[in-house]
Coordinates of C-alpha atoms in Angstrom, one line a residue:
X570 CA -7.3 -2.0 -0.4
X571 CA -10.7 -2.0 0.1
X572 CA -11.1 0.0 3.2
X573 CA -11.8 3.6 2.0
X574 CA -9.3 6.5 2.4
X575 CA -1.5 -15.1 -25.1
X576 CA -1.7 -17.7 -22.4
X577 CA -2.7 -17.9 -18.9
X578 CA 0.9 -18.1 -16.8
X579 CA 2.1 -18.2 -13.6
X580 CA 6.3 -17.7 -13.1
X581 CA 8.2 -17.6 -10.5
X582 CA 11.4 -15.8 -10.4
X583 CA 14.0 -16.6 -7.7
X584 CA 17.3 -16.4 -8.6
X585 CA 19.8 -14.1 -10.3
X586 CA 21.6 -15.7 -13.2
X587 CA 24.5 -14.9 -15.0
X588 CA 24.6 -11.9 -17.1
X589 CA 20.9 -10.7 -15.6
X590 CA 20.4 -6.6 -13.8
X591 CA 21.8 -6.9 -10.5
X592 CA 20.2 -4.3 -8.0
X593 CA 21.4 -2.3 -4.7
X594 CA 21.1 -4.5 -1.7
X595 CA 18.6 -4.3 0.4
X596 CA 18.3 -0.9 2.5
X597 CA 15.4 -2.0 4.7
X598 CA 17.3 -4.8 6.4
X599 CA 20.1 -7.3 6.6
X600 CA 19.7 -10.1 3.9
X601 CA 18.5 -13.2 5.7
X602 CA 20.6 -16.3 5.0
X603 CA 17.7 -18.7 5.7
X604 CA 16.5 -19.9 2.2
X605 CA 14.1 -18.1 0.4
X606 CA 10.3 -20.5 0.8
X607 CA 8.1 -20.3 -2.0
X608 CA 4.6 -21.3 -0.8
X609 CA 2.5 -21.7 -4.1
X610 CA -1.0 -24.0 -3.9
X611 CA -1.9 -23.5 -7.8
X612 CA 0.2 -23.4 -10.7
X613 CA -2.0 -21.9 -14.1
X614 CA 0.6 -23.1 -16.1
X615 CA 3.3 -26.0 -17.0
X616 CA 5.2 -25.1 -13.6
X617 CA 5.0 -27.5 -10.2
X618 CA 6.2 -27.3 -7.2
X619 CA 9.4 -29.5 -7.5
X620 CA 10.2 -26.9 -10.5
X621 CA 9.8 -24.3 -8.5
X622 CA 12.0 -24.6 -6.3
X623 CA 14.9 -25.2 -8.7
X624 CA 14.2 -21.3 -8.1
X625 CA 15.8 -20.7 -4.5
X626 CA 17.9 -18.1 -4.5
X627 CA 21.1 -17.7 -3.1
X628 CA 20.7 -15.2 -0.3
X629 CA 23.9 -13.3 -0.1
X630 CA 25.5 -9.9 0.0
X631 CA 26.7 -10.4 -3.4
X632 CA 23.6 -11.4 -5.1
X633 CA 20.1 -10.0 -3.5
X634 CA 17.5 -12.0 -4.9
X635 CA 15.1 -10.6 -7.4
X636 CA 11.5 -11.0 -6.0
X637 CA 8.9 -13.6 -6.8
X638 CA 7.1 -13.1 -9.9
X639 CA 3.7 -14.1 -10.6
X640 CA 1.9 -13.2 -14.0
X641 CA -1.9 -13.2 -14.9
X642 CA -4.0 -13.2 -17.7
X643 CA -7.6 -11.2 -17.7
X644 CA -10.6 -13.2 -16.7
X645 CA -13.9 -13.3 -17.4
X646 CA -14.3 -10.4 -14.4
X647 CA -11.0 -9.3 -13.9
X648 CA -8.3 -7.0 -16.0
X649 CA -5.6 -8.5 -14.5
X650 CA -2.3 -6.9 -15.6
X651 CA 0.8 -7.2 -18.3
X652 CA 3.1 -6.6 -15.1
X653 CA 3.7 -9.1 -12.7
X654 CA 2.8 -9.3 -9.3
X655 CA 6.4 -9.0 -7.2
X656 CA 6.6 -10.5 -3.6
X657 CA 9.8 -9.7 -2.0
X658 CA 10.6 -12.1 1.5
X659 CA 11.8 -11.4 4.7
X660 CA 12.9 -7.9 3.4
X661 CA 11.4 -5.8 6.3
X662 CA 13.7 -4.3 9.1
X663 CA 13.9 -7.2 12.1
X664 CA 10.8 -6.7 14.6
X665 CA 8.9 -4.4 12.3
X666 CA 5.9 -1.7 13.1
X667 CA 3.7 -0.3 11.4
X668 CA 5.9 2.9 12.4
X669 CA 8.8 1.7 11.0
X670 CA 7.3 0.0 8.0
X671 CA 6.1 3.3 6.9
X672 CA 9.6 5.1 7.8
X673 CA 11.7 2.6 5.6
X674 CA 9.2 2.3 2.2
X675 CA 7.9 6.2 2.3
X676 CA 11.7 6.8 1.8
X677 CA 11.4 5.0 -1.4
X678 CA 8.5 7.4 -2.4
X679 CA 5.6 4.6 -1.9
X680 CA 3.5 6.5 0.3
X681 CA 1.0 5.0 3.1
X682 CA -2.5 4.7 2.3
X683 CA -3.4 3.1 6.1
X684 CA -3.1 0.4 8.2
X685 CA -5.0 -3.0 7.3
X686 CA -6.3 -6.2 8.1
X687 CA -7.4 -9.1 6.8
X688 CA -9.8 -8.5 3.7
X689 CA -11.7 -11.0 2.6
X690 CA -13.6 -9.3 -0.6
X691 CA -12.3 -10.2 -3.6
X692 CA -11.3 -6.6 -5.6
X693 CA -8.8 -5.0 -7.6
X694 CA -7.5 -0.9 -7.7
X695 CA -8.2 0.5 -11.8
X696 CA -6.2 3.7 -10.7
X697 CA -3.5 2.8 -8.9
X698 CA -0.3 -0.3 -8.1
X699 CA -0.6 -1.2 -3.9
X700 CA 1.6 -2.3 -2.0
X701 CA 1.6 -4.7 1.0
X702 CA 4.3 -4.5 3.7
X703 CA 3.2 -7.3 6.4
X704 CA 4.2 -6.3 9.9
X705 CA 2.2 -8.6 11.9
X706 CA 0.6 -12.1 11.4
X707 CA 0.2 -13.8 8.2
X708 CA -2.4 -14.1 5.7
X709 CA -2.7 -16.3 2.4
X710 CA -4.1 -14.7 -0.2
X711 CA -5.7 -15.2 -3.6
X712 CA -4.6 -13.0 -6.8
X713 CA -5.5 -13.1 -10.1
X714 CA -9.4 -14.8 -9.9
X715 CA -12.7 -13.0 -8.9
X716 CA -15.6 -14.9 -7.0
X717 CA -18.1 -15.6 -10.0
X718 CA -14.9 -16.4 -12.6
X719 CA -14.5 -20.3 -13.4
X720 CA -12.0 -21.8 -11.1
X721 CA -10.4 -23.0 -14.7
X722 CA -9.5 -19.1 -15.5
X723 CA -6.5 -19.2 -13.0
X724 CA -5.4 -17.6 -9.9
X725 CA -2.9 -18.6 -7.5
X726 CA -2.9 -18.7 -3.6
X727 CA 0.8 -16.8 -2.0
X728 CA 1.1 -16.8 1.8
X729 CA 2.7 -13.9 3.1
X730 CA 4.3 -13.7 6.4
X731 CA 5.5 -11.0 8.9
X732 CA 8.4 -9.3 6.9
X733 CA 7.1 -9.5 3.5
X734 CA 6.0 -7.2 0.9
X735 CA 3.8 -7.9 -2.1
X736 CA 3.2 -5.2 -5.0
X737 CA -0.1 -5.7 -7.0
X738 CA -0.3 -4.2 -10.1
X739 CA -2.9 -2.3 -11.0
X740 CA -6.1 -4.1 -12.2
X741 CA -5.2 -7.4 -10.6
X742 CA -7.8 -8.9 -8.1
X743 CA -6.6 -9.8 -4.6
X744 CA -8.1 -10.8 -1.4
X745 CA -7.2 -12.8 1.6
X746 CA -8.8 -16.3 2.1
X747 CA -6.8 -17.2 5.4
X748 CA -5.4 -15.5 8.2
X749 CA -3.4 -16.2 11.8
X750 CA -1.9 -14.3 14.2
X751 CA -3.4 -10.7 13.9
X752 CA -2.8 -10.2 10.4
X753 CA -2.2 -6.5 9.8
X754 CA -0.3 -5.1 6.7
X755 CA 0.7 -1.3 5.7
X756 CA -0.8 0.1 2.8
X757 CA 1.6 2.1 -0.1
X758 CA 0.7 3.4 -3.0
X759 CA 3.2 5.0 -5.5
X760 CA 3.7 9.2 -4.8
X761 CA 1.4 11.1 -6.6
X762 CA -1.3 8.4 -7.3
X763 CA -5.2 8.7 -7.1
X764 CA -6.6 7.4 -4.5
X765 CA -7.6 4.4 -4.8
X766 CA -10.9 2.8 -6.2
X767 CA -12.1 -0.6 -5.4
X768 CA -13.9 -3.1 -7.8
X769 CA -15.4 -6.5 -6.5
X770 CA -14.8 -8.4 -10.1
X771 CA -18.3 -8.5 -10.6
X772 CA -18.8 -6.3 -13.8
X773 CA -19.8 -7.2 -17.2
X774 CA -17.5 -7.7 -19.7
X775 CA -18.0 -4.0 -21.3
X776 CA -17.0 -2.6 -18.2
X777 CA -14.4 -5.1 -17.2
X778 CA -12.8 -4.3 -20.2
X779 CA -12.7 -0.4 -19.7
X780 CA -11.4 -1.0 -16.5
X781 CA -8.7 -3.3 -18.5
X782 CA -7.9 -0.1 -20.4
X783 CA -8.1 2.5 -17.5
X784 CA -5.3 -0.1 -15.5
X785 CA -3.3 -0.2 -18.2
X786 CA -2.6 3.5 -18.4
X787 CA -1.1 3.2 -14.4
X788 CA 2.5 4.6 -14.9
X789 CA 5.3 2.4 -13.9
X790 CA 6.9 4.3 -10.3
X791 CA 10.7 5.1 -10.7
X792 CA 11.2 3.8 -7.4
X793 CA 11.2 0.3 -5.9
X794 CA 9.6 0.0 -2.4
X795 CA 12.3 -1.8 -1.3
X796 CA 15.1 -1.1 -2.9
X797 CA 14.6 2.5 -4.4
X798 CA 15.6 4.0 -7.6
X799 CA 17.6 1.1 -9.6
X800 CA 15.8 -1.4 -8.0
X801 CA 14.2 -4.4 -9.4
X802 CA 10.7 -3.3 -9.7
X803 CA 11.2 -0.6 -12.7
X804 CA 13.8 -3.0 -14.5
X805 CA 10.9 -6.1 -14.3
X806 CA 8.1 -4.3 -15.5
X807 CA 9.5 -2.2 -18.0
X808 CA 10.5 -5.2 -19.5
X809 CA 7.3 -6.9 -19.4
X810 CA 5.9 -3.9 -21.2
X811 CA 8.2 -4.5 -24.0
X812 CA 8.0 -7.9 -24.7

């Protein structure tokens, strides 16, 4: 947030298949049975929209859906991360607040860093993950390429809606290029994090790149925002540290 207080891929994770983690269902609210909508303008890799949504999950009590994924390679200006970038839909208590946003994640120990709205600078956080929990509006927003990169290094555009929550790894860029409705969004960070610093993805590449190594030293949180400790956040990124 900027307010103070080997190849290039793209995936998109929908559904849980046999023999994957399943997770706690969702604490924040009931599980909609509307299907999941995956707006994506800009696929980085072999992916398209009709193969994409192949991806809609099955929305039930049984099987809570894992959240979006969305992976990104560094540019020219930006770190970008080894961990993907998780949106989670239609997961926030019916009617939400910024009150009651704040009173369902913080139990989950993502603590608010303030209330936001629409940011049109392109940055990224070195220090710390973020977390966006849309209570108001919606926005769409661009993650993964800076303002002076080549529109050939990658990026996608996500819309997020009223309800949603998107976690940004550290060192990934982010800003809004759209908004309607009186966008506003809670900020979370995980408990015990720096605050944050903001970087416009205009460095050189010496300092891109120690920014690269500072982000990469971010610890993985034990808790999910939205579904707390054994939820899918840890199980996703740990495993994208492995591999």
């Amino acid at each position: 947030m900027v307010p103070q207080r080997g190849s290039r891929s793209c995936m998109v994770s929908g559904i849980l298949k046999r023999g994957a983690p399943t997770y706690p269902s969702n604490p924040l609210s009931r599980l909609h049975t509307k299907p999941y909508h995956l707006s994506i303008s800009h696929f980085p890799c072999d992916s398209s929209p009709s193969s994409a949504a192949q991806h809609v999950p099955n929305m039930s009590m049984a099987s809570p859906p894992r959240p979006e994924e969305y992976r990104f390679a560094p540019t020219s200006h930006v770190p970008n991360s080894r961990l993907p970038v998780l949106i989670y839909r239609g997961v926030l208590p019916d009617q939400p607040t910024a009150a009651s946003t704040r009173e369902a994640l913080e139990k989950n120990a993502w603590l608010e860093g303030g209330v936001f709205k629409t940011v049109y600078a392109h940055h990224f956080h070195s220090v710390t993950h973020e977390c966006y929990a849309v209570f108001h509006g919606s926005s769409r927003l661009l993650l993964g390429r800076g303002p002076v990169d080549d529109p050939g290094e990658g990026g996608v555009e996500v819309s997020l809606s009223r309800g949603d929550i998107i976690v940004l790894p550290a060192g990934v860029s982010h800003c809004s290029v759209s908004s309607e409705d009186e966008y506003e969004y809670v900020g979370l960070y995980p408990k015990g994090s720096p605050h944050w610093d903001n970087n416009f993805c205009k460095a050189d590449a010496q300092e891109t790149a120690e920014k690269a190594k500072v982000a990469s030293s971010v610890p993985i949180p034990d808790y999910d925002p939205v579904y707390g400790k054994g939820g899918p956040l840890v199980d996703i990124w740990r495993r994208a540290i492995a591999t």
